[in-house]
Short mmCIF file of C-alpha atoms in Angstrom, two decimals:
data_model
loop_
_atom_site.label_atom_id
_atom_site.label_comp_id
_atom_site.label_asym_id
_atom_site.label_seq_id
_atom_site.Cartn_x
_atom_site.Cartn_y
_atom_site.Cartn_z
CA UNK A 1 -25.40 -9.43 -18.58
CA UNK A 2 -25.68 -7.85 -15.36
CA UNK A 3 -22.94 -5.69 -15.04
CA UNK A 4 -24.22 -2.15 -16.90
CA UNK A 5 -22.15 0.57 -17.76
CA UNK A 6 -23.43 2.42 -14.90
CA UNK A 7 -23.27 -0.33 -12.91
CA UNK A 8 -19.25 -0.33 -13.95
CA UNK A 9 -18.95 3.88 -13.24
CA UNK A 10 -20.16 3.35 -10.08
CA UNK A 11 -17.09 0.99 -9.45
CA UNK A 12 -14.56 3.03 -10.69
CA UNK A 13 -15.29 6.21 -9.17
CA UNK A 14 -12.63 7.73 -6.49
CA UNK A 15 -13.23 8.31 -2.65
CA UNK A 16 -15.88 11.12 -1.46
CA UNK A 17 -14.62 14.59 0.01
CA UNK A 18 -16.15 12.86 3.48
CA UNK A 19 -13.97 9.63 3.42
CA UNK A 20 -11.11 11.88 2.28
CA UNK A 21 -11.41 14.14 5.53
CA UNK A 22 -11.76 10.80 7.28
CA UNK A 23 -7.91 10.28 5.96
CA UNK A 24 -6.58 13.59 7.40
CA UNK A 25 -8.18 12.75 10.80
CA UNK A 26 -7.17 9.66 11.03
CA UNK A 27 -3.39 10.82 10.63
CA UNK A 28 -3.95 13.77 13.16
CA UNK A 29 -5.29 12.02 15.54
CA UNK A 30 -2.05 9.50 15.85
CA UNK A 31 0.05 12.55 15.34
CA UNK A 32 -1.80 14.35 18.37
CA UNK A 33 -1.28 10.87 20.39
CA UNK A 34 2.52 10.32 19.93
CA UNK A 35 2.71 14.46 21.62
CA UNK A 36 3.07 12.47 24.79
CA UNK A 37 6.54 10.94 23.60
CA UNK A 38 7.59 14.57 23.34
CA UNK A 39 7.70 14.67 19.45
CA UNK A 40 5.99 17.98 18.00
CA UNK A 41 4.80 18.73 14.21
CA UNK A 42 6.46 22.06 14.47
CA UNK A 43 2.66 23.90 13.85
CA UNK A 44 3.07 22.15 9.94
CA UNK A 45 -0.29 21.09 8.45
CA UNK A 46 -0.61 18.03 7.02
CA UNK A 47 0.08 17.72 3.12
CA UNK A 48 -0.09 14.63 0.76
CA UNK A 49 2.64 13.41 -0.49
CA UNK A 50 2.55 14.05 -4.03
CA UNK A 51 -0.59 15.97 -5.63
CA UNK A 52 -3.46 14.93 -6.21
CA UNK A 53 -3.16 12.22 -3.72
CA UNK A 54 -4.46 11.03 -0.22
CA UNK A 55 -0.95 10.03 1.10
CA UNK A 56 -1.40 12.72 3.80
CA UNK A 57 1.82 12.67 5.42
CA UNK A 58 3.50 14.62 8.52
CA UNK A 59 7.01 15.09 9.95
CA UNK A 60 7.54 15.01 13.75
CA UNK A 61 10.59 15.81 15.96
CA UNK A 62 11.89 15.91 19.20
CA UNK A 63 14.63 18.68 20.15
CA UNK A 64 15.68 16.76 23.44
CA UNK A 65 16.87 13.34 21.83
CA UNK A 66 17.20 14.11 17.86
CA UNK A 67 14.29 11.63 17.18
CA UNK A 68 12.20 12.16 13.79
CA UNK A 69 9.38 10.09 13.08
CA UNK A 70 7.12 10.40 9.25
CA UNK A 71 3.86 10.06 9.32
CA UNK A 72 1.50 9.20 6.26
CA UNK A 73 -1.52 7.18 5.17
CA UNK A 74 -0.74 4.20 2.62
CA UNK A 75 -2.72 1.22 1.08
CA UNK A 76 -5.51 1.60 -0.74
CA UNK A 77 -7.01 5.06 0.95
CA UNK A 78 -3.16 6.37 0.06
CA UNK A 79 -3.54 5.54 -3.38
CA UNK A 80 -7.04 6.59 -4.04
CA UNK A 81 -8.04 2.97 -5.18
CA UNK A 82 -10.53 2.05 -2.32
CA UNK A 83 -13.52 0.57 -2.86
CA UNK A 84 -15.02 -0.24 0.36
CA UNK A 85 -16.54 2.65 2.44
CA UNK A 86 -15.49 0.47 5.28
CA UNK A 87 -11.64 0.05 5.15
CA UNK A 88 -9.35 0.69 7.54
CA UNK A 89 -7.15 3.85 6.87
CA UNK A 90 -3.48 2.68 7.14
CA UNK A 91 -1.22 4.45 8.85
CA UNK A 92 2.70 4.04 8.21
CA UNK A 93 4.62 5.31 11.65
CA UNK A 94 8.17 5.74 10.36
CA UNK A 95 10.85 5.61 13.10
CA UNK A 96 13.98 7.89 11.04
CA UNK A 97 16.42 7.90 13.40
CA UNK A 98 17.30 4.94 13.88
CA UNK A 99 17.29 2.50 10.34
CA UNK A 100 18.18 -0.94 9.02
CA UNK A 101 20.78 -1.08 6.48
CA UNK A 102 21.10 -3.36 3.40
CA UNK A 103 24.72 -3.93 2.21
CA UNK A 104 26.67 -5.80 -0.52
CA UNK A 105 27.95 -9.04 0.78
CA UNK A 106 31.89 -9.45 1.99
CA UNK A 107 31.78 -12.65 -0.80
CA UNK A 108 31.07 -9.45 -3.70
CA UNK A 109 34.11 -7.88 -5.98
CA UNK A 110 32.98 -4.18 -3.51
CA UNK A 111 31.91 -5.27 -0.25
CA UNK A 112 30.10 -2.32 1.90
CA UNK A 113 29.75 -2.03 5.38
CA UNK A 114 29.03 0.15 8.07
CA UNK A 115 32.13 1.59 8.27
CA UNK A 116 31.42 2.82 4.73
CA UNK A 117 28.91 5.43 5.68
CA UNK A 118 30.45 6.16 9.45
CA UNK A 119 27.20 4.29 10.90
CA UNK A 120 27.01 2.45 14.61
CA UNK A 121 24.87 -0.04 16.06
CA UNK A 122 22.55 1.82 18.54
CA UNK A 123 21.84 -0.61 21.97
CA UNK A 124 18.87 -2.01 21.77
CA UNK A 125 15.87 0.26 23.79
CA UNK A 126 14.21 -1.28 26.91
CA UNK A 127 10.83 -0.80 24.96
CA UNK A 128 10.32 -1.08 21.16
CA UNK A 129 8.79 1.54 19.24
CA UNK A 130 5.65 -0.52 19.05
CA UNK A 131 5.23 -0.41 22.27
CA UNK A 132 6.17 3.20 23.07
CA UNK A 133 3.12 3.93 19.64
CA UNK A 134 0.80 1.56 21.75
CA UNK A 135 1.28 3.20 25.02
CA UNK A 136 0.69 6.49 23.88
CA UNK A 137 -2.86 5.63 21.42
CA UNK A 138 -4.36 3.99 25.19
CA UNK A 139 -3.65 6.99 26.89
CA UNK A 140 -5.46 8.90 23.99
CA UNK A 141 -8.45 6.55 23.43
CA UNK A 142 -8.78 4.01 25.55
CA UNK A 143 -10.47 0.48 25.22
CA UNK A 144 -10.88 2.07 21.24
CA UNK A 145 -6.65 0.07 20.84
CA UNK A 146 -6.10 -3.18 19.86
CA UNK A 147 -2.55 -4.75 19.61
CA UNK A 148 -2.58 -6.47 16.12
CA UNK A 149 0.08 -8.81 14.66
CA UNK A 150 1.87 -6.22 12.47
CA UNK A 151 -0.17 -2.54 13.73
CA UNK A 152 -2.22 -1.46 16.44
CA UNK A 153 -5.59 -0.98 15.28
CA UNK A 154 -7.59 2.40 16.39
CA UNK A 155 -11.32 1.55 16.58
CA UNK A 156 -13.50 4.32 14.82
CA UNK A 157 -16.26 6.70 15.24
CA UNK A 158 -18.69 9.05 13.52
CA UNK A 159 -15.63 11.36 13.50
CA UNK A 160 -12.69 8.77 11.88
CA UNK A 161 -12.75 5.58 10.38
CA UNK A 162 -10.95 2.34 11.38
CA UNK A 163 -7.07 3.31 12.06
CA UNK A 164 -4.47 0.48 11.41
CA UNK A 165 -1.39 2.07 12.55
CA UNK A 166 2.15 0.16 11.69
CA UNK A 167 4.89 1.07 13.55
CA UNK A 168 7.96 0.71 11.33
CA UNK A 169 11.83 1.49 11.17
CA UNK A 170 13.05 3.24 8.09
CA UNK A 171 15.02 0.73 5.57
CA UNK A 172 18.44 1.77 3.53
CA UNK A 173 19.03 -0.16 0.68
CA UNK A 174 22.52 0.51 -0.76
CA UNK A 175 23.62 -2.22 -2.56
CA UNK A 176 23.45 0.34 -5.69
CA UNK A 177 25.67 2.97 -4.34
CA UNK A 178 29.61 2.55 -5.20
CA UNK A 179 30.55 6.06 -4.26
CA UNK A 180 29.60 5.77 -0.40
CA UNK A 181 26.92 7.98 -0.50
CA UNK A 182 25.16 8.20 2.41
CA UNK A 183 21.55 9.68 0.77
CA UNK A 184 22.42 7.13 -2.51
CA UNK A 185 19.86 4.66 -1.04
CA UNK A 186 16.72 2.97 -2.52
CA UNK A 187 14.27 3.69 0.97
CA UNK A 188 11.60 1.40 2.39
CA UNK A 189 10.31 0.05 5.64
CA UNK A 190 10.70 -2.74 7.69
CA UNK A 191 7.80 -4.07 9.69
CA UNK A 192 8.66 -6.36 12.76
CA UNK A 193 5.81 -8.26 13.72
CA UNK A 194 5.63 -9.83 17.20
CA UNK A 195 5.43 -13.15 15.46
CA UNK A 196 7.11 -14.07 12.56
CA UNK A 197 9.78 -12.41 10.20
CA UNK A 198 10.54 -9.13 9.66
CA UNK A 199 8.92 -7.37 6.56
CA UNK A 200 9.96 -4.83 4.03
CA UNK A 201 7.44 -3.05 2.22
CA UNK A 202 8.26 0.19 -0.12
CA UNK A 203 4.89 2.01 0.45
CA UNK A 204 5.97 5.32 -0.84
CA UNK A 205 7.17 3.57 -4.36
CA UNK A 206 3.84 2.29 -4.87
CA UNK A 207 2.31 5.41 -3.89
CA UNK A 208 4.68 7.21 -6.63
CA UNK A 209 4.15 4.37 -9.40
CA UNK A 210 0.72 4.60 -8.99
CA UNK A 211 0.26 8.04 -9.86
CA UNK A 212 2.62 7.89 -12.44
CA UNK A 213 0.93 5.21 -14.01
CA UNK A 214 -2.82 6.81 -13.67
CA UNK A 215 -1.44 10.10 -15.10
CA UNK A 216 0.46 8.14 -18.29
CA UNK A 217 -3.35 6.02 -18.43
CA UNK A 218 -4.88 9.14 -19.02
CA UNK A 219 -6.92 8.44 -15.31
CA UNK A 220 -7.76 5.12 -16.87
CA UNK A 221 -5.93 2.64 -14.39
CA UNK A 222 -6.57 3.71 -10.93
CA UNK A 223 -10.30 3.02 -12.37
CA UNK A 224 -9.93 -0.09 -13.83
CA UNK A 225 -8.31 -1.06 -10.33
CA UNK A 226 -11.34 -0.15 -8.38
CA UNK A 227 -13.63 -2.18 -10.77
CA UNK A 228 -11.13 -4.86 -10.24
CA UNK A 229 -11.21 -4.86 -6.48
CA UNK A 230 -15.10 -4.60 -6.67
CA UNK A 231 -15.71 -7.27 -8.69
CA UNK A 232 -12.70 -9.48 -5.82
CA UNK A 233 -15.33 -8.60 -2.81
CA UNK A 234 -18.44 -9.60 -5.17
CA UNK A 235 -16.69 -12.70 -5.92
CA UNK A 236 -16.44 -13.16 -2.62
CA UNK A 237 -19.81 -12.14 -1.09
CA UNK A 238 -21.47 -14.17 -3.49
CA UNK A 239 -23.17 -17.76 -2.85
CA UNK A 240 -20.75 -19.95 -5.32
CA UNK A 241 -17.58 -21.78 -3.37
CA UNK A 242 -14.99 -21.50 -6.83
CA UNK A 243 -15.50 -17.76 -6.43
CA UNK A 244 -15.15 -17.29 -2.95
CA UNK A 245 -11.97 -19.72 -3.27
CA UNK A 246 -10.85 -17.78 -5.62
CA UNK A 247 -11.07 -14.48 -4.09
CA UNK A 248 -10.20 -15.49 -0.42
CA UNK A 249 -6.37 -16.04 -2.81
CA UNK A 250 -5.47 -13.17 -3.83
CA UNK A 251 -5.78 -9.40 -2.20
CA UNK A 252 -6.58 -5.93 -3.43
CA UNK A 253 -3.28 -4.98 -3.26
CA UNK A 254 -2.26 -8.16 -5.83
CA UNK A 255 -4.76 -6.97 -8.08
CA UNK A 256 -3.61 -3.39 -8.19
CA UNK A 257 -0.49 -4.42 -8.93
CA UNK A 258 -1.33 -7.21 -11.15
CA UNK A 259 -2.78 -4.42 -13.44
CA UNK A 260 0.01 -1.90 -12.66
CA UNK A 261 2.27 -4.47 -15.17
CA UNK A 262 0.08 -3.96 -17.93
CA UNK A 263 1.21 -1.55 -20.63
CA UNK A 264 -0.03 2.12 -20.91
CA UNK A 265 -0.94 1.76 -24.81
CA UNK A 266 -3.51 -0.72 -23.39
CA UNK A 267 -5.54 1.34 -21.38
CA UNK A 268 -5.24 4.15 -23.78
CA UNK A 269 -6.29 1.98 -26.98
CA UNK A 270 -9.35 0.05 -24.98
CA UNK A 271 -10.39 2.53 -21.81
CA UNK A 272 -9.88 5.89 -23.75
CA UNK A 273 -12.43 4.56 -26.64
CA UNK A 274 -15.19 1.81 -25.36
CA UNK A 275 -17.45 1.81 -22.86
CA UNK A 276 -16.40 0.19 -19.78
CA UNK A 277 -18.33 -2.92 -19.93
CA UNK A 278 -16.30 -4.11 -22.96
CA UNK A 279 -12.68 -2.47 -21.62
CA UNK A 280 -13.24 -4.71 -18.32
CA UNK A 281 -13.68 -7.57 -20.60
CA UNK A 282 -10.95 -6.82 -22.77
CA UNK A 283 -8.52 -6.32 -20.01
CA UNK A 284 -9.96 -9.95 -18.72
CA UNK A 285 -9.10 -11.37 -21.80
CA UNK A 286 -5.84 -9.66 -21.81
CA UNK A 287 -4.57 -11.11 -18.20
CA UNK A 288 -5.85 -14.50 -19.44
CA UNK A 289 -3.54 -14.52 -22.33
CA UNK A 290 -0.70 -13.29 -20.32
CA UNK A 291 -0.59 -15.50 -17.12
CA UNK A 292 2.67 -17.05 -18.47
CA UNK A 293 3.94 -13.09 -17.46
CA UNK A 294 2.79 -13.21 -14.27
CA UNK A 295 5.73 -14.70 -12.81
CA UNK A 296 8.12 -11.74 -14.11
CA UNK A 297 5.73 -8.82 -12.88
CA UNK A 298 6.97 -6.64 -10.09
CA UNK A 299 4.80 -4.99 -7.29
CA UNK A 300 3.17 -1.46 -8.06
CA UNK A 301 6.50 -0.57 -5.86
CA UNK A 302 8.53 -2.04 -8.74
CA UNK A 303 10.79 -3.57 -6.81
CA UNK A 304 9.41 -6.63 -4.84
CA UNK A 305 7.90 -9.45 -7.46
CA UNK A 306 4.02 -9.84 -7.50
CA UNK A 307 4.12 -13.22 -7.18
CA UNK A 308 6.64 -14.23 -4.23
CA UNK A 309 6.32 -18.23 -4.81
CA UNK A 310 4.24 -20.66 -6.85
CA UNK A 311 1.69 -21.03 -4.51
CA UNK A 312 0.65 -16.79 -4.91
CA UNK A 313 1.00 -17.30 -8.67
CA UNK A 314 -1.00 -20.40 -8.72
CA UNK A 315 -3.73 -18.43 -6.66
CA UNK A 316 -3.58 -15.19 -9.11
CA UNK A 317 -4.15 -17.28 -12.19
CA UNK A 318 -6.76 -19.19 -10.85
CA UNK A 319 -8.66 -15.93 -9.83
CA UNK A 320 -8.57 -14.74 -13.26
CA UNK A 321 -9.94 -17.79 -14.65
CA UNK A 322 -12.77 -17.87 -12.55
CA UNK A 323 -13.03 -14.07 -12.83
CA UNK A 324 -13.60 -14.84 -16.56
CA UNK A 325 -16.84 -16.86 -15.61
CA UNK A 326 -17.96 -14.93 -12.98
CA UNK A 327 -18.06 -11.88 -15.64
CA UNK A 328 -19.98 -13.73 -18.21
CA UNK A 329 -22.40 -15.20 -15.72
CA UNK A 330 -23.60 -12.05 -14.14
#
């Protein structure tokens, strides 16, 4: 076999104290950019999230129009998972102020609407807020922008990594509330791309579940995640078509979440006794016997399903079958 324990430690270790200064000025430097707009960060230093963290977040305001915006890093750098010196650090660029609301139907027994919660509808601005984020990273750096499909991508340096900021309006959920509550919402984001349909995305939930779920793993599952996601890019990189087809159909944050749905006594009985090497094989066999469950797990956010048609559960259970092989062949 191939893979050796050490081989396996390697994998699951956390980011360096280098790449997790990279984090903090990634999210300065788009706070210092977005100054221009007139926002300010009040002299605050950044602070994660929740301890023990990277989700470095900030809060900026501006006195003269009552506009907020929330800063933080997400994904994989977010959730201390990465694996790949190389990633982008993603940026979530929360626009407060203004929101998107979610509301029980007029067809249900307690409609909601608007009127509920003594909300308007704002005109729609001359420029949208991913243009006004744009704007205001070229006047800061330059050629380094590039307008992407969902974010605006901040070219690095020997000073910050690769910066994938995503502009994004805040998202009110409150199809739970029945007491017209204003703060009674379940919170996310939406993400308008500038082709294609909007997207919601609950970053902070995943960033929450995920810690919740290392701590109750006794720090077993945020490793097993980062072996996971190696052995998805080795799969990849390698010479052998079924693996790379199987990689290339699934992503590292599927895989996170894939084993976010698998029970805390598991890690505790397999990862708190054996060696790695035979808990990474166990927890192979374990998704192979469970791919029937697949369809019923949720997102590490626990909200949004894992697999959001048959075509991304088709792809998930294939890469687990092939995983199997690609295991027992190196």
């Amino acid at each position: 076999m191939k893979f050796t324990e050490s081989m396996l430690d390697n994998y699951s270790q956390p980011l360096s104290a280098t790449e997790d200064q990279y984090c903090q000025n990634a999210i300065c430097m788009v706070s210092d950019a977005l100054k221009r707009l007139g926002f300010t960060d009040d002299g605050k230093a950044i602070s994660p999230l929740y301890p023990d963290t990277y989700a470095y977040s900030l809060q900026l305001r501006n006195a003269s129009n009552n506009r907020k915006i929330k800063l933080f890093v997400q994904g994989s750098y977010a959730n201390n998972t990465n694996v790949r010196t190389q990633s982008d650090v993603d940026i979530a660029v929360i626009q407060e102020e203004v929101f998107i609301t979610e509301y029980r139907s007029s067809g249900s027994i307690y409609p909601q609407s608007d009127s509920d919660y003594g909300f308007f509808t704002v005109p729609k601005a001359a420029k949208s807020f991913k243009d006004e984020v744009q704007e205001c990273l070229i006047y800061k750096f330059g050629t380094d922008v590039e307008r992407k499909n969902k974010s605006i991508k901040v070219h690095g340096n020997t000073y910050r990594k690769d910066a994938d900021t995503v502009p994004c309006k805040r998202y009110r959920d409150y199809r739970g509330d029945y007491s017209k509550n204003e703060s009674n919402y379940v919170g996310g984001v939406v993400i308008t791309p500038d082709h294609g349909s909007r997207i919601i995305n609950y970053p902070e939930q995943h960033i929450a579940n995920g810690r919740s779920k290392n701590v109750a793993t006794h720090y077993h599952y945020k490793k097993m995640v980062r072996i996971m996601k190696k052995m998805r890019y080795l799969m990849e990189d390698s010479y052998y078509p079924s693996y790379i087809t199987a990689a290339s159909g699934v992503n590292s944050f599927m895989l996170e979440s894939l084993l976010w749905n698998i029970e805390d006594p598991w890690y505790l009985d397999n990862c708190g006794i054996y060696r790695k090497v035979f808990a990474f094989k166990q927890m192979i066999t374990y998704l192979s016997s469970h791919k029937g469950s697949f369809k019923l797990y949720k997102e590490a956010n626990g909200i949004k399903p894992l697999c959001a048609n048959n075509e991304a559960y088709n792809n998930l259970c294939a890469f687990v079958d092939v995983l199997s092989s690609f295991y027992e062949y190196e």
